[in-house]
XYZ file of C-alpha atoms in Angstrom:
370
model
C -30.662 30.020 -8.879
C -30.054 32.703 -6.097
C -26.986 32.481 -4.024
C -26.855 33.761 -0.401
C -24.668 34.648 2.405
C -25.157 34.713 6.102
C -24.849 37.385 8.675
C -24.248 36.198 12.375
C -25.478 38.708 14.609
C -24.629 37.693 18.406
C -24.504 40.683 20.367
C -25.000 40.284 24.218
C -26.682 43.241 25.687
C -25.629 43.492 29.385
C -26.672 46.865 30.513
C -30.132 48.307 30.322
C -30.934 51.828 31.658
C -34.317 53.759 32.145
C -37.507 51.835 31.975
C -36.776 50.140 28.661
C -38.004 46.655 28.308
C -35.636 44.504 26.258
C -35.990 40.922 27.171
C -33.253 39.130 25.346
C -32.788 35.275 24.918
C -28.920 34.417 25.835
C -29.426 31.331 23.894
C -27.310 30.810 20.890
C -30.060 29.431 18.822
C -31.745 32.587 18.763
C -28.973 34.872 17.671
C -30.110 36.774 14.365
C -28.857 35.913 11.228
C -29.372 37.503 7.740
C -29.749 36.007 4.201
C -28.341 38.278 2.218
C -29.157 38.386 -1.950
C -29.145 41.037 -4.749
C -32.011 41.602 -6.687
C -33.371 43.691 -9.624
C -36.299 45.873 -9.078
C -37.955 43.348 -11.438
C -37.452 40.505 -9.108
C -34.722 39.130 -10.933
C -31.674 38.080 -9.214
C -27.988 38.828 -9.769
C -25.186 37.646 -7.903
C -24.268 37.172 -4.157
C -22.496 40.361 -2.888
C -19.009 39.097 -1.336
C -18.695 36.510 -4.134
C -18.861 38.408 -7.132
C -19.708 42.143 -6.340
C -16.702 42.703 -4.578
C -18.665 44.128 -1.841
C -16.999 43.250 1.861
C -19.323 45.246 3.985
C -22.992 47.368 4.054
C -24.715 49.083 6.664
C -27.961 48.249 8.713
C -30.044 50.065 10.928
C -32.473 48.501 13.030
C -35.539 49.548 15.431
C -36.429 47.165 18.585
C -40.484 47.514 19.816
C -40.128 45.774 23.051
C -43.423 44.258 24.702
C -45.211 46.640 26.945
C -43.242 49.582 25.121
C -44.165 49.850 21.879
C -44.921 53.410 21.529
C -40.755 54.279 22.351
C -38.885 52.800 19.295
C -35.315 51.721 20.333
C -32.218 52.040 18.142
C -31.405 48.029 18.246
C -27.995 48.984 16.051
C -27.473 52.032 17.661
C -27.978 55.975 16.387
C -25.550 55.322 13.496
C -26.186 51.453 12.688
C -23.881 48.584 11.979
C -21.180 48.034 9.471
C -22.070 44.439 8.633
C -18.709 42.721 7.093
C -17.871 39.765 5.239
C -15.691 37.376 6.762
C -14.041 35.104 4.119
C -12.649 32.774 6.812
C -16.003 31.537 8.149
C -17.930 32.563 5.121
C -20.416 34.840 7.287
C -21.691 38.557 7.346
C -20.436 39.521 10.855
C -21.451 42.796 12.517
C -18.991 44.296 15.548
C -20.925 42.899 17.904
C -23.084 39.908 18.054
C -27.027 40.523 18.623
C -29.836 38.267 19.834
C -33.610 38.292 19.015
C -35.910 39.694 21.987
C -37.273 37.110 24.340
C -41.055 37.889 24.065
C -42.799 36.751 21.132
C -44.714 40.402 21.230
C -41.463 42.243 20.535
C -40.295 42.603 17.112
C -37.509 44.368 15.175
C -37.821 46.357 11.910
C -34.420 46.395 9.345
C -33.292 49.012 7.086
C -30.028 47.732 5.119
C -28.186 49.742 2.348
C -24.793 49.885 0.859
C -22.824 53.102 -0.488
C -19.370 52.856 -2.077
C -18.223 56.186 -1.976
C -20.425 57.787 0.833
C -23.458 57.869 3.175
C -27.394 58.364 2.118
C -28.524 62.043 3.131
C -30.691 60.692 5.471
C -31.832 56.972 6.524
C -35.006 56.616 9.018
C -37.431 53.490 9.450
C -39.614 54.722 6.902
C -37.360 56.922 4.423
C -34.146 56.849 2.632
C -32.625 59.313 0.421
C -29.534 60.270 -1.883
C -28.726 63.109 -3.507
C -26.099 64.112 -5.974
C -26.119 67.753 -6.607
C -22.749 68.386 -7.913
C -21.250 70.499 -4.867
C -21.640 68.479 -1.734
C -21.466 65.387 -3.370
C -20.916 64.541 -7.201
C -21.385 61.216 -8.741
C -18.440 59.359 -9.336
C -17.683 56.748 -12.158
C -17.407 53.994 -9.964
C -20.155 54.695 -7.371
C -22.496 52.043 -6.199
C -25.592 52.429 -4.154
C -28.045 49.678 -3.010
C -30.922 49.355 -0.975
C -32.484 46.368 0.675
C -36.309 45.402 0.898
C -37.258 46.687 4.495
C -37.638 43.785 6.793
C -40.580 44.360 9.224
C -41.760 43.005 12.408
C -39.097 39.907 12.571
C -38.541 38.543 16.204
C -37.305 35.274 14.856
C -35.142 33.950 11.926
C -37.388 32.714 9.265
C -37.185 29.003 8.147
C -37.421 28.942 4.225
C -39.300 31.880 3.520
C -41.535 32.575 0.215
C -39.029 34.530 -1.374
C -36.564 31.713 -1.224
C -38.800 28.980 -2.493
C -36.495 26.582 -4.249
C -33.062 27.691 -2.607
C -31.076 26.242 0.043
C -31.952 29.061 2.620
C -32.892 27.668 6.162
C -32.744 30.484 8.290
C -32.337 34.532 8.459
C -33.824 37.973 8.115
C -34.581 38.536 4.444
C -32.100 41.161 2.968
C -32.688 41.471 -0.802
C -30.741 44.510 -2.424
C -31.480 46.410 -5.330
C -28.984 48.555 -7.485
C -30.070 52.017 -7.141
C -27.929 53.474 -10.019
C -27.472 52.532 -13.693
C -24.467 51.932 -15.521
C -23.346 52.407 -18.949
C -20.400 51.947 -21.474
C -19.284 52.872 -25.074
C -17.216 50.802 -27.674
C -16.308 50.629 -31.267
C -14.503 48.192 -33.578
C -14.017 48.001 -37.196
C -14.918 45.186 -39.316
C -11.841 43.244 -40.461
C -12.139 43.464 -44.012
C -10.142 43.774 -47.365
C -10.372 44.228 -51.106
C -7.254 43.022 -52.941
C -4.482 44.890 -52.084
C -6.670 47.429 -50.006
C -6.912 47.511 -46.473
C -8.609 49.928 -43.989
C -8.008 51.361 -40.615
C -10.421 53.602 -38.583
C -10.356 55.676 -35.384
C -12.738 57.710 -33.163
C -12.486 61.415 -31.938
C -14.324 64.121 -30.280
C -16.887 61.586 -29.014
C -19.631 63.190 -27.016
C -22.938 62.235 -25.602
C -24.825 65.213 -24.330
C -28.009 65.987 -22.587
C -26.901 63.826 -19.727
C -28.197 64.205 -15.955
C -25.331 63.715 -13.483
C -27.186 65.115 -10.563
C -30.620 64.126 -9.062
C -32.489 62.716 -5.970
C -33.360 59.288 -4.899
C -36.249 59.590 -2.305
C -37.429 56.252 -1.180
C -40.496 55.752 1.254
C -41.964 52.474 3.093
C -44.666 51.682 5.552
C -45.246 49.219 8.334
C -47.133 46.349 6.734
C -48.541 45.251 9.821
C -46.790 41.568 9.932
C -43.175 40.360 9.820
C -42.491 40.652 6.025
C -40.171 42.089 3.562
C -41.606 45.023 1.891
C -40.170 46.926 -1.111
C -39.246 50.605 -1.161
C -41.049 53.143 -3.541
C -41.176 56.896 -4.587
C -43.910 59.127 -3.647
C -46.126 59.950 -6.655
C -46.803 63.584 -7.583
C -50.354 63.279 -7.112
C -52.661 64.598 -4.440
C -53.304 61.325 -3.044
C -49.502 59.657 -2.723
C -49.318 56.219 -4.421
C -46.759 53.574 -4.470
C -44.565 53.937 -7.588
C -41.511 52.148 -8.691
C -38.541 53.690 -7.221
C -37.162 56.596 -9.362
C -34.671 59.316 -9.562
C -35.825 63.089 -10.034
C -33.720 65.241 -12.146
C -36.268 68.159 -11.741
C -34.378 71.701 -11.506
C -31.083 70.146 -12.806
C -28.759 70.835 -15.700
C -28.324 68.195 -18.171
C -24.485 67.770 -18.797
C -22.086 65.613 -21.104
C -20.199 62.824 -21.143
C -17.259 63.285 -23.638
C -13.580 62.387 -24.586
C -13.270 65.312 -26.779
C -9.472 66.035 -27.856
C -8.974 62.240 -27.654
C -8.077 59.481 -30.430
C -9.371 56.213 -30.210
C -7.849 53.673 -32.659
C -9.781 50.813 -33.515
C -8.650 47.304 -33.857
C -8.585 45.246 -36.824
C -9.431 42.138 -35.353
C -12.979 42.686 -34.540
C -12.083 43.046 -30.897
C -14.194 46.229 -29.311
C -12.143 48.950 -28.092
C -13.439 51.006 -25.104
C -14.510 54.406 -25.820
C -15.615 55.254 -22.560
C -15.380 52.637 -19.840
C -18.478 51.288 -17.657
C -19.500 54.090 -15.542
C -22.270 54.318 -13.085
C -24.882 56.865 -14.035
C -28.171 58.177 -12.679
C -31.121 56.251 -14.188
C -32.817 58.579 -16.560
C -34.767 58.632 -19.879
C -32.505 58.570 -22.951
C -35.048 61.307 -24.841
C -32.914 64.220 -25.398
C -29.380 62.452 -25.659
C -27.369 62.783 -28.541
C -24.468 61.080 -29.549
C -21.742 62.844 -31.632
C -18.194 61.700 -32.814
C -15.878 61.843 -35.739
C -15.187 58.405 -37.431
C -11.937 58.708 -39.283
C -11.475 55.994 -41.811
C -8.165 55.565 -43.725
C -7.921 53.627 -46.834
C -4.631 52.208 -48.025
C -4.175 50.875 -51.254
C -1.905 48.178 -52.749
C 0.634 50.874 -54.057
C 1.084 52.162 -50.301
C -0.666 55.224 -51.323
C -3.649 56.247 -49.055
C -6.424 58.396 -48.267
C -8.504 59.550 -45.038
C -12.089 60.397 -44.919
C -13.655 61.912 -41.678
C -17.192 60.922 -41.488
C -19.172 62.998 -38.893
C -21.684 61.066 -36.635
C -24.401 62.631 -34.948
C -27.666 60.956 -33.684
C -30.130 60.672 -30.953
C -29.554 58.061 -28.479
C -33.424 57.128 -28.395
C -33.171 56.758 -32.387
C -31.214 53.724 -32.256
C -31.882 52.277 -28.981
C -34.709 49.693 -29.914
C -36.318 48.792 -26.533
C -34.019 50.797 -24.557
C -35.653 53.839 -23.863
C -34.327 54.639 -20.563
C -30.925 53.856 -18.089
C -32.959 52.179 -15.663
C -31.851 50.929 -11.981
C -29.909 47.630 -11.805
C -29.376 47.837 -15.660
C -25.806 48.101 -17.585
C -26.268 49.178 -20.913
C -23.580 48.911 -23.612
C -23.308 50.568 -27.004
C -21.081 49.248 -29.550
C -20.394 51.175 -32.687
C -19.320 49.061 -35.556
C -17.454 50.539 -38.530
C -17.909 48.628 -41.914
C -15.516 50.708 -44.313
C -16.452 48.549 -47.535
C -20.115 49.212 -47.070
C -19.833 52.573 -45.689
C -22.032 51.865 -42.991
C -21.839 52.382 -39.250
C -23.497 49.691 -36.853
C -24.606 50.815 -33.643
C -25.256 47.790 -31.251
C -26.984 48.832 -27.884
C -27.097 45.780 -25.084
C -29.124 45.906 -22.234
C -27.970 43.940 -19.213
C -30.949 43.595 -17.025
C -30.208 42.436 -13.575
C -26.596 42.588 -14.554
C -26.636 38.849 -15.992
C -28.886 38.660 -18.966
C -28.060 40.489 -22.639
C -30.638 41.355 -25.376
C -29.330 43.059 -28.360
C -30.928 45.538 -30.570
C -29.546 46.634 -33.938
C -29.708 49.651 -36.361
C -27.608 50.828 -39.364
C -26.330 54.357 -39.700
C -25.278 55.558 -43.097
C-alpha cells in the first residue's frame, strides 16, 4: 500500500513584468498540491518520505507555459527552484511561498523534483539532470542519498485519483514519484554458537577488504515532453547512433576502481548467533559486481576443557560475483547485505547475501565456502 504526503503550494503572484501573460486563479481551491511517494525503478514502492525516510525537504523546479506565450517558458519556482519542506504540525509539504494554478486551461506547468542529502546535482533543466562524483569536486559520502522524481509534464490542475494511484486514498495532487539513485551495501559476520563437550570456539575477522569497487561515476538522466499531462520516467541515453530510452544507469567509464576496507582492524564475532557489523550500511554507486574480490582473515580460536587453546587463521578470498546468486550488481534503490557465518565444527564459512529490493523486501541466496 503506497502512503503519501501532500504539498500545499499557495503562492500569490502580485507583480507581473514585461509582456508575459500569467493569468492566475485567486481561488484557494485552485492552489497547487503535490502527492509525494517513493518508488523503486521497477515500480515497487517504499515508504513515505517524511514518515520513514527521515527526509524533511526536497527541491523542485517548475516551468510555466502561459496561454499565448508558449515559446517562452517561465521559471515558475524561480531560477534556483523551491525548497519543499515537511510541516509536521499540519502534515503537509510546504514551500517557502504558496502557488496557484494558471487560470487559463491552455496554460500548463512542468515539474522536476529531486533530493540530494549532501549537495546538489551538477545540473537540472526541464529535460536533463546530472550528478557526478569525481573524487575531487565531490566525493561519495557513506550517507549520501540521491533521489529523482518522475517528471510531471503539462499539468494545469490537480489530478483526481490518477491512474498510478489506483487503490490508494489519493484524491488530488501533482504526482511526485521518487526513485533512489544510489545503492546501499553492508557486510556482517557471525559465528555459529556450537560446542563439543568442554571444547568451545570463538572467532574474529581481520584485514577485511573488497577491491574492485567504483566510488566515482556519473548519472545523466534525460526526459522529453510526452505531449500530454502525465508523469514520465527519466532514462539514460544509449550509446547507439540513434538514442533510445534505457533504464537509468551510472557510467563509470574512465574511472578507477577503489576498495572498501577495514584493514588493520579486528572485529570479534559474537557467540549468540547475532551478526556483528564488519562494514556499516553505506551508499555506493550502482555497478556490476564483476571484478570485485572479497578478502579477509578469519581467526578461529579453539579452547579445550583443560583451558589450553589454539588459534588458526583461515584466509578468505572470493569473487563477490561467485557467491552472490542472483545479485550480479548493486542496483539503484537496492540494499544488499552480505553475512559471513563461521562454523568452526564443520570448518565451513557461509556467505549469505540478501537483496532488499525497493528497500522493503528480502530474498536470500546461500553458498558455502570451505
